[in-house]
Tab-separated table of N, CA, C and O in Angstrom:
chain	number	residue	atom	x	y	z
M	1	MET	N	77.483	127.350	90.241
M	1	MET	CA	77.062	126.079	89.689
M	1	MET	C	78.275	125.220	89.368
M	1	MET	O	79.320	125.715	89.038
M	2	SER	N	78.086	123.929	89.449
M	2	SER	CA	79.174	123.019	89.114
M	2	SER	C	79.199	122.788	87.605
M	2	SER	O	78.359	123.278	86.870
M	3	GLU	N	80.160	122.021	87.152
M	3	GLU	CA	80.311	121.770	85.724
M	3	GLU	C	79.129	121.011	85.136
M	3	GLU	O	78.832	121.137	83.965
M	4	THR	N	78.441	120.218	85.946
M	4	THR	CA	77.308	119.450	85.441
M	4	THR	C	76.036	120.274	85.417
M	4	THR	O	75.012	119.804	84.959
M	5	GLY	N	76.096	121.508	85.919
M	5	GLY	CA	74.931	122.365	85.904
M	5	GLY	C	74.083	122.249	87.157
M	5	GLY	O	73.048	122.890	87.265
M	6	GLU	N	74.498	121.446	88.113
M	6	GLU	CA	73.747	121.287	89.350
M	6	GLU	C	74.444	122.051	90.467
M	6	GLU	O	75.659	122.086	90.536
M	7	GLU	N	73.639	122.663	91.332
M	7	GLU	CA	74.221	123.331	92.481
M	7	GLU	C	74.450	122.340	93.609
M	7	GLU	O	73.714	121.376	93.758
M	8	ILE	N	75.468	122.579	94.404
M	8	ILE	CA	75.719	121.752	95.566
M	8	ILE	C	74.851	122.290	96.688
M	8	ILE	O	74.926	123.471	97.034
M	9	ARG	N	74.000	121.435	97.247
M	9	ARG	CA	73.092	121.877	98.295
M	9	ARG	C	73.826	121.976	99.616
M	9	ARG	O	74.515	121.051	100.035
M	10	THR	N	73.675	123.110	100.266
M	10	THR	CA	74.309	123.313	101.569
M	10	THR	C	73.236	123.675	102.591
M	10	THR	O	73.261	124.733	103.189
M	11	THR	N	72.272	122.794	102.769
M	11	THR	CA	71.200	123.046	103.731
M	11	THR	C	71.722	122.879	105.155
M	11	THR	O	72.689	122.145	105.389
M	12	PRO	N	71.090	123.548	106.113
M	12	PRO	CA	71.527	123.396	107.505
M	12	PRO	C	71.446	121.944	107.996
M	12	PRO	O	72.291	121.509	108.769
M	13	ALA	N	70.448	121.200	107.542
M	13	ALA	CA	70.323	119.801	107.959
M	13	ALA	C	71.495	118.970	107.443
M	13	ALA	O	72.027	118.114	108.163
M	14	ARG	N	71.912	119.224	106.235
M	14	ARG	CA	73.037	118.479	105.664
M	14	ARG	C	74.337	118.825	106.389
M	14	ARG	O	75.153	117.956	106.690
M	15	ARG	N	74.526	120.114	106.684
M	15	ARG	CA	75.730	120.511	107.431
M	15	ARG	C	75.721	119.888	108.818
M	15	ARG	O	76.747	119.416	109.300
M	16	GLY	N	74.570	119.878	109.467
M	16	GLY	CA	74.463	119.267	110.793
M	16	GLY	C	74.748	117.775	110.745
M	16	GLY	O	75.374	117.228	111.658
M	17	LEU	N	74.286	117.114	109.682
M	17	LEU	CA	74.561	115.689	109.518
M	17	LEU	C	76.058	115.443	109.382
M	17	LEU	O	76.611	114.537	110.021
M	18	PHE	N	76.740	116.247	108.574
M	18	PHE	CA	78.181	116.079	108.397
M	18	PHE	C	78.926	116.334	109.699
M	18	PHE	O	79.837	115.592	110.060
M	19	PHE	N	78.547	117.395	110.424
M	19	PHE	CA	79.215	117.689	111.695
M	19	PHE	C	78.946	116.599	112.730
M	19	PHE	O	79.854	116.150	113.424
M	20	GLY	N	77.706	116.173	112.853
M	20	GLY	CA	77.355	115.156	113.848
M	20	GLY	C	77.991	113.811	113.553
M	20	GLY	O	78.593	113.182	114.435
M	21	LEU	N	77.864	113.354	112.323
M	21	LEU	CA	78.440	112.063	111.943
M	21	LEU	C	79.969	112.112	111.996
M	21	LEU	O	80.624	111.168	112.449
M	22	GLY	N	80.545	113.226	111.555
M	22	GLY	CA	81.997	113.377	111.597
M	22	GLY	C	82.530	113.361	113.014
M	22	GLY	O	83.533	112.716	113.308
M	23	ALA	N	81.832	114.049	113.913
M	23	ALA	CA	82.262	114.071	115.314
M	23	ALA	C	82.138	112.686	115.942
M	23	ALA	O	83.027	112.248	116.680
M	24	ALA	N	81.056	111.976	115.645
M	24	ALA	CA	80.855	110.643	116.208
M	24	ALA	C	81.922	109.665	115.711
M	24	ALA	O	82.502	108.908	116.506
M	25	LEU	N	82.194	109.663	114.410
M	25	LEU	CA	83.195	108.746	113.869
M	25	LEU	C	84.596	109.076	114.384
M	25	LEU	O	85.384	108.168	114.694
M	26	THR	N	84.900	110.360	114.491
M	26	THR	CA	86.203	110.754	115.019
M	26	THR	C	86.349	110.311	116.470
M	26	THR	O	87.397	109.781	116.866
M	27	LEU	N	85.303	110.486	117.258
M	27	LEU	CA	85.340	110.077	118.658
M	27	LEU	C	85.523	108.566	118.798
M	27	LEU	O	86.352	108.104	119.589
M	28	VAL	N	84.786	107.789	118.007
M	28	VAL	CA	84.915	106.329	118.072
M	28	VAL	C	86.329	105.906	117.654
M	28	VAL	O	86.938	105.028	118.270
M	29	GLY	N	86.861	106.538	116.619
M	29	GLY	CA	88.220	106.224	116.190
M	29	GLY	C	89.254	106.547	117.246
M	29	GLY	O	90.177	105.770	117.489
M	30	LEU	N	89.102	107.689	117.904
M	30	LEU	CA	90.055	108.064	118.947
M	30	LEU	C	89.926	107.168	120.178
M	30	LEU	O	90.926	106.878	120.842
M	31	ILE	N	88.719	106.710	120.458
M	31	ILE	CA	88.545	105.754	121.552
M	31	ILE	C	89.260	104.444	121.213
M	31	ILE	O	89.895	103.830	122.068
M	32	GLY	N	89.192	104.023	119.963
M	32	GLY	CA	89.910	102.819	119.538
M	32	GLY	C	91.416	102.967	119.681
M	32	GLY	O	92.103	102.035	120.110
M	33	VAL	N	91.938	104.141	119.354
M	33	VAL	CA	93.373	104.389	119.523
M	33	VAL	C	93.736	104.334	121.008
M	33	VAL	O	94.760	103.760	121.393
M	34	ALA	N	92.879	104.913	121.859
M	34	ALA	CA	93.141	104.889	123.305
M	34	ALA	C	93.091	103.460	123.845
M	34	ALA	O	93.906	103.085	124.693
M	35	ILE	N	92.148	102.662	123.356
M	35	ILE	CA	92.073	101.261	123.782
M	35	ILE	C	93.355	100.530	123.403
M	35	ILE	O	93.919	99.778	124.198
M	36	TYR	N	93.829	100.766	122.186
M	36	TYR	CA	95.068	100.125	121.752
M	36	TYR	C	96.251	100.596	122.597
M	36	TYR	O	97.101	99.802	122.996
M	37	ALA	N	96.308	101.896	122.872
M	37	ALA	CA	97.442	102.454	123.611
M	37	ALA	C	97.492	101.949	125.047
M	37	ALA	O	98.575	101.726	125.592
M	38	PHE	N	96.324	101.775	125.672
M	38	PHE	CA	96.293	101.371	127.073
M	38	PHE	C	95.941	99.900	127.259
M	38	PHE	O	95.633	99.475	128.365
M	39	MET	N	95.991	99.130	126.177
M	39	MET	CA	95.694	97.706	126.269
M	39	MET	C	96.764	97.023	127.116
M	39	MET	O	97.963	97.250	126.912
M	40	PRO	N	96.353	96.202	128.067
M	40	PRO	CA	97.359	95.525	128.896
M	40	PRO	C	98.205	94.572	128.052
M	40	PRO	O	97.829	94.183	126.957
M	41	ARG	N	99.324	94.225	128.599
M	41	ARG	CA	100.260	93.354	127.876
M	41	ARG	C	99.626	92.005	127.548
M	41	ARG	O	99.876	91.440	126.502
M	42	ASN	N	98.795	91.494	128.437
M	42	ASN	CA	98.133	90.215	128.180
M	42	ASN	C	96.751	90.477	127.563
M	42	ASN	O	95.785	90.721	128.235
M	43	THR	N	96.710	90.447	126.256
M	43	THR	CA	95.472	90.682	125.510
M	43	THR	C	94.590	89.438	125.579
M	43	THR	O	95.049	88.357	125.966
M	44	PRO	N	93.332	89.568	125.172
M	44	PRO	CA	92.453	88.391	125.175
M	44	PRO	C	92.965	87.252	124.293
M	44	PRO	O	92.623	86.103	124.505
M	45	ALA	N	93.801	87.578	123.325
M	45	ALA	CA	94.324	86.559	122.416
M	45	ALA	C	95.776	86.213	122.738
M	45	ALA	O	96.516	85.756	121.871
M	46	GLU	N	96.187	86.437	123.959
M	46	GLU	CA	97.577	86.192	124.361
M	46	GLU	C	97.952	84.725	124.160
M	46	GLU	O	97.178	83.829	124.458
M	47	GLY	N	99.126	84.513	123.637
M	47	GLY	CA	99.619	83.158	123.429
M	47	GLY	C	99.395	82.652	122.020
M	47	GLY	O	100.020	81.703	121.602
M	48	GLU	N	98.503	83.268	121.301
M	48	GLU	CA	98.261	82.896	119.901
M	48	GLU	C	98.713	84.066	119.043
M	48	GLU	O	98.049	85.110	118.999
M	49	GLY	N	99.825	83.896	118.382
M	49	GLY	CA	100.422	84.991	117.612
M	49	GLY	C	99.520	85.566	116.544
M	49	GLY	O	99.394	86.784	116.400
M	50	THR	N	98.859	84.699	115.789
M	50	THR	CA	97.999	85.167	114.704
M	50	THR	C	96.803	85.942	115.246
M	50	THR	O	96.476	87.020	114.759
M	51	ALA	N	96.154	85.391	116.261
M	51	ALA	CA	94.975	86.054	116.828
M	51	ALA	C	95.359	87.372	117.486
M	51	ALA	O	94.635	88.373	117.354
M	52	ASP	N	96.481	87.405	118.171
M	52	ASP	CA	96.931	88.639	118.812
M	52	ASP	C	97.259	89.702	117.767
M	52	ASP	O	96.900	90.867	117.911
M	53	GLY	N	97.922	89.304	116.697
M	53	GLY	CA	98.249	90.239	115.613
M	53	GLY	C	97.010	90.765	114.926
M	53	GLY	O	96.928	91.954	114.592
M	54	LEU	N	96.040	89.879	114.703
M	54	LEU	CA	94.796	90.326	114.071
M	54	LEU	C	94.022	91.289	114.961
M	54	LEU	O	93.443	92.269	114.477
M	55	LEU	N	94.006	91.018	116.258
M	55	LEU	CA	93.323	91.914	117.192
M	55	LEU	C	93.962	93.294	117.180
M	55	LEU	O	93.269	94.307	117.010
M	56	GLN	N	95.258	93.353	117.310
M	56	GLN	CA	95.938	94.643	117.369
M	56	GLN	C	95.893	95.386	116.042
M	56	GLN	O	95.615	96.578	116.003
M	57	SER	N	96.155	94.691	114.947
M	57	SER	CA	96.141	95.374	113.652
M	57	SER	C	94.727	95.778	113.257
M	57	SER	O	94.521	96.866	112.711
M	58	GLY	N	93.750	94.946	113.540
M	58	GLY	CA	92.369	95.308	113.234
M	58	GLY	C	91.918	96.517	114.025
M	58	GLY	O	91.221	97.399	113.502
M	59	LEU	N	92.321	96.585	115.278
M	59	LEU	CA	91.948	97.712	116.124
M	59	LEU	C	92.584	99.005	115.633
M	59	LEU	O	91.907	100.029	115.514
M	60	ILE	N	93.846	98.973	115.292
M	60	ILE	CA	94.520	100.207	114.899
M	60	ILE	C	94.112	100.631	113.487
M	60	ILE	O	93.920	101.822	113.226
M	61	ILE	N	93.931	99.684	112.567
M	61	ILE	CA	93.508	100.043	111.211
M	61	ILE	C	92.070	100.552	111.223
M	61	ILE	O	91.749	101.565	110.590
M	62	GLY	N	91.191	99.886	111.951
M	62	GLY	CA	89.806	100.343	112.056
M	62	GLY	C	89.715	101.719	112.682
M	62	GLY	O	88.943	102.578	112.233
M	63	SER	N	90.509	101.964	113.716
M	63	SER	CA	90.515	103.276	114.369
M	63	SER	C	91.013	104.361	113.418
M	63	SER	O	90.460	105.458	113.371
M	64	ALA	N	92.040	104.057	112.656
M	64	ALA	CA	92.578	105.039	111.713
M	64	ALA	C	91.570	105.365	110.620
M	64	ALA	O	91.399	106.529	110.251
M	65	VAL	N	90.889	104.354	110.111
M	65	VAL	CA	89.890	104.581	109.059
M	65	VAL	C	88.734	105.416	109.599
M	65	VAL	O	88.296	106.385	108.960
M	66	LEU	N	88.217	105.067	110.772
M	66	LEU	CA	87.109	105.826	111.355
M	66	LEU	C	87.510	107.261	111.656
M	66	LEU	O	86.741	108.196	111.390
M	67	THR	N	88.700	107.463	112.205
M	67	THR	CA	89.161	108.814	112.498
M	67	THR	C	89.324	109.620	111.210
M	67	THR	O	88.918	110.781	111.143
M	68	GLY	N	89.883	109.014	110.185
M	68	GLY	CA	90.077	109.704	108.915
M	68	GLY	C	88.764	110.106	108.263
M	68	GLY	O	88.612	111.242	107.788
M	69	ILE	N	87.800	109.199	108.232
M	69	ILE	CA	86.501	109.516	107.647
M	69	ILE	C	85.810	110.599	108.475
M	69	ILE	O	85.197	111.528	107.922
M	70	GLY	N	85.906	110.507	109.801
M	70	GLY	CA	85.293	111.509	110.663
M	70	GLY	C	85.872	112.897	110.441
M	70	GLY	O	85.135	113.880	110.332
M	71	VAL	N	87.188	112.996	110.357
M	71	VAL	CA	87.829	114.292	110.119
M	71	VAL	C	87.454	114.823	108.738
M	71	VAL	O	87.190	116.026	108.566
M	72	LEU	N	87.387	113.946	107.746
M	72	LEU	CA	86.989	114.359	106.409
M	72	LEU	C	85.571	114.939	106.415
M	72	LEU	O	85.311	115.983	105.807
M	73	LEU	N	84.643	114.291	107.119
M	73	LEU	CA	83.280	114.806	107.207
M	73	LEU	C	83.222	116.137	107.955
M	73	LEU	O	82.449	117.029	107.580
M	74	LEU	N	84.024	116.289	109.002
M	74	LEU	CA	84.064	117.566	109.718
M	74	LEU	C	84.577	118.694	108.819
M	74	LEU	O	84.013	119.795	108.809
M	75	VAL	N	85.615	118.418	108.063
M	75	VAL	CA	86.155	119.432	107.152
M	75	VAL	C	85.141	119.754	106.061
M	75	VAL	O	84.943	120.923	105.703
M	76	TRP	N	84.479	118.740	105.537
M	76	TRP	CA	83.475	118.944	104.499
M	76	TRP	C	82.321	119.800	105.037
M	76	TRP	O	81.842	120.716	104.369
M	77	GLY	N	81.884	119.525	106.257
M	77	GLY	CA	80.836	120.330	106.879
M	77	GLY	C	81.286	121.766	107.088
M	77	GLY	O	80.513	122.709	106.887
M	78	PHE	N	82.545	121.971	107.478
M	78	PHE	CA	83.075	123.316	107.648
M	78	PHE	C	83.110	124.063	106.330
M	78	PHE	O	82.750	125.247	106.256
M	79	VAL	N	83.522	123.390	105.265
M	79	VAL	CA	83.559	124.020	103.942
M	79	VAL	C	82.142	124.395	103.492
M	79	VAL	O	81.918	125.491	102.970
M	80	MET	N	81.188	123.505	103.718
M	80	MET	CA	79.802	123.804	103.347
M	80	MET	C	79.269	124.982	104.152
M	80	MET	O	78.550	125.839	103.617
M	81	SER	N	79.614	125.052	105.422
M	81	SER	CA	79.175	126.154	106.271
M	81	SER	C	79.772	127.482	105.799
M	81	SER	O	79.071	128.497	105.733
M	82	THR	N	81.052	127.461	105.471
M	82	THR	CA	81.714	128.662	104.974
M	82	THR	C	81.117	129.106	103.647
M	82	THR	O	80.868	130.297	103.429
M	83	ARG	N	80.830	128.166	102.777
M	83	ARG	CA	80.234	128.488	101.487
M	83	ARG	C	78.829	129.078	101.654
M	83	ARG	O	78.487	130.060	100.976
M	84	ALA	N	78.051	128.525	102.586
M	84	ALA	CA	76.706	129.038	102.817
M	84	ALA	C	76.752	130.457	103.369
M	84	ALA	O	75.955	131.319	102.969
M	85	ARG	N	77.712	130.739	104.288
M	85	ARG	CA	77.851	132.089	104.823
M	85	ARG	C	78.269	133.078	103.735
M	85	ARG	O	77.803	134.202	103.702
M	86	ARG	N	79.165	132.638	102.850
M	86	ARG	CA	79.633	133.509	101.775
M	86	ARG	C	78.508	133.819	100.791
M	86	ARG	O	78.368	134.941	100.333
M	87	GLU	N	77.686	132.805	100.473
M	87	GLU	CA	76.579	133.004	99.546
M	87	GLU	C	75.477	133.861	100.151
M	87	GLU	O	74.787	134.569	99.429
M	88	ALA	N	75.319	133.809	101.472
M	88	ALA	CA	74.264	134.585	102.131
M	88	ALA	C	74.625	136.067	102.189
M	88	ALA	O	73.740	136.904	102.330
M	89	GLY	N	75.879	136.353	102.078
M	89	GLY	CA	76.249	137.757	102.040
M	89	GLY	C	77.001	138.135	103.195
M	89	GLY	O	77.359	138.901	103.843
C-alpha cells in the first residue's frame, strides 16, 4: 500500500495502455527526429530566418518531448508489469 492507503492498480489493461501509448509516442518522436535529420537544405520556410528557425526548433523540441514522454510511459509500464509478476508470486 502507498502512504495514502490506496493501492496502485496494475491491471493488464492499464499496462497495455502504457506500453501501447508509450510505443506510439516514442515512434512519432523518432520519426520527427528522422525528418529533421534528413530535411533538405531548402526547407519550406527557406529565405525567412524566423520561420525557418521556428520550423526546425519546433520540430526538434516537439520530437524530444514526444520521445521522452513515450520512453517514460514504456518504463512505467515495465515497472508495473514487474510489480504485478512479483505480487503474483
